[in-house]
Amino acid sequence: MYTIASITNALFSSAPTWRTLRGVVVEAEAAEGARFLVGNSSVVVAARIEGESVMIKCYTRHKPRLSQIYGERYHPQELVVYNIMGERHYVDCVVYPRIAGTPLDRVLADKRCDIRRIANAFEQLSRILLDKPYAHGDIKPENIILAEDGQMHLVDWDAAFVPELSGEEAIEIGTAAYQHPLRTAKHFNAHIDDYSIAYLLTMLRWAEIDRSILDSYRLNYSFSPSPSEIFSLNRTFIDHIATHFASLGRAREVAIARLLLSPTVALPTLRQLLREPISRTDTPIEVEQEAGKWGLRCDEGWVVPPLYDSILEPRHDITIVGIEGFYSTIRLFSSDIYPLGRASRLKLYGDGSVSFVDEQGEQQFVTIDDILQ
């Protein structure tokens, strides 16, 4: 094992010695920004290799799975370091492209952050990751970069699962504040990110409604309640936010929030919950049921995903959906939702307008112009 000091001394010496890398220039301004990762197990610095902007991660100790995880980006025994006795040693390194952006934990620390944009970007990242045969293993804001183009990227893949490791146990099981409380080293497959994704996405979507959750995050650099606290609260928190999501017609958020009480670490339905509806069709649209929930389907796929307890045949590209006792109108091929509350005697007219009786027993009428505003 090598010390942080011996690695930083080597990196910022006048002429670092590399075993195979050539043309490496560690950027001088990175000296104060050398990032000391959890457990002081590595140092990450910005550099240029033959003109390309990269990050170099240098490890204080050998990690046996880096070759399977990083492939050609892994450079074993790459950087020459010297201990206090002046003895020469080599440390393992990983080189990866530098992403111009800001770590998500720093983004969330800014009170001016656009939380909806952040949540949308994380949802898109989640869709991409859940389609892959591998998993990151330690999803948390510190390991996510929000790039200048608005997209998100994961860094620090040391705890990753890749198909080559099938049948093995995990060496690292990620940060407890973002993991299922029952996860152990035996849970090591392509589903190890499921709970982290569902938890972080739920916290970000809830922050769109209640920004006080971000104040708590800024104090502790973790969300509250944590996964273990969610289980100990005996559904109270999940019921609270799920009811609020339902009142806004946000069925996807309801379903994902409910997954946070799953007794299993893997959440196999999460990928389906995050699928995007088709954007346009010229084929007939029909009401269909899947796994006990209703949606609207055409030949090409789901126009309205099957997330609802009830749904009406659409009129003028408008439908009415029900979730956990609340009703809303949805405009097809868009994200437009018009909440109706705990309504009854709902009727959808040919022009897309709606009549219903509200919670107070009053007759209400919503025009298509109201819905499209």
Short mmCIF file of N, CA and C in Angstrom, two decimals, residues 5 49 53 75 93 100 122 135 149 168 175 206 208 216 221 233 274 278 294 313 341:
data_model
loop_
_atom_site.label_atom_id
_atom_site.label_comp_id
_atom_site.label_asym_id
_atom_site.label_seq_id
_atom_site.Cartn_x
_atom_site.Cartn_y
_atom_site.Cartn_z
N ALA A 5 0.54 10.85 0.14
CA ALA A 5 1.66 11.79 0.01
C ALA A 5 2.65 11.33 -1.05
N ILE A 49 -2.76 14.11 -21.99
CA ILE A 49 -1.90 13.07 -22.55
C ILE A 49 -1.87 13.27 -24.06
N SER A 53 -7.44 15.94 -23.05
CA SER A 53 -7.80 16.22 -21.65
C SER A 53 -8.33 14.95 -21.00
N HIS A 75 -4.22 0.85 -16.30
CA HIS A 75 -2.77 0.79 -16.51
C HIS A 75 -2.11 0.31 -15.23
N CYS A 93 -3.00 2.72 -12.18
CA CYS A 93 -3.71 3.94 -12.59
C CYS A 93 -4.85 3.58 -13.55
N ALA A 100 -16.27 18.01 -19.13
CA ALA A 100 -16.43 19.41 -18.73
C ALA A 100 -17.79 19.57 -18.05
N PHE A 122 -31.14 13.23 -14.90
CA PHE A 122 -30.87 11.97 -14.20
C PHE A 122 -31.79 10.86 -14.69
N ALA A 135 -23.54 -2.54 -14.43
CA ALA A 135 -24.09 -1.60 -13.45
C ALA A 135 -22.94 -0.89 -12.75
N ASP A 149 -23.37 20.42 -21.48
CA ASP A 149 -24.47 20.27 -22.45
C ASP A 149 -25.76 19.79 -21.79
N GLU A 168 -19.65 -13.88 -9.06
CA GLU A 168 -18.77 -13.41 -7.98
C GLU A 168 -19.57 -12.60 -6.97
N THR A 175 -22.31 3.20 -1.33
CA THR A 175 -22.59 4.06 -0.19
C THR A 175 -23.97 3.75 0.38
N TRP A 206 -39.24 14.77 -5.84
CA TRP A 206 -39.91 15.36 -4.68
C TRP A 206 -39.38 16.77 -4.41
N GLU A 208 -38.69 18.90 -6.58
CA GLU A 208 -39.41 19.82 -7.46
C GLU A 208 -40.63 20.39 -6.73
N SER A 216 -31.98 20.29 3.50
CA SER A 216 -31.45 19.19 4.30
C SER A 216 -30.23 18.58 3.64
N TYR A 221 -25.06 16.77 3.02
CA TYR A 221 -24.64 16.15 1.77
C TYR A 221 -25.19 14.73 1.62
N LEU A 233 -39.66 4.05 8.92
CA LEU A 233 -40.81 4.93 9.06
C LEU A 233 -42.14 4.22 8.80
N LEU A 274 -39.67 3.49 -16.51
CA LEU A 274 -38.95 4.64 -17.07
C LEU A 274 -39.02 4.71 -18.60
N ILE A 278 -44.34 6.78 -26.98
CA ILE A 278 -44.03 7.19 -28.35
C ILE A 278 -44.52 8.63 -28.56
N TRP A 294 -53.70 0.40 -16.38
CA TRP A 294 -54.25 0.76 -17.67
C TRP A 294 -53.44 1.85 -18.36
N GLU A 313 -61.21 6.35 -22.99
CA GLU A 313 -60.89 6.49 -24.41
C GLU A 313 -60.61 7.96 -24.71
N GLY A 341 -58.15 16.48 -9.12
CA GLY A 341 -58.40 16.18 -7.72
C GLY A 341 -59.18 14.89 -7.54
#
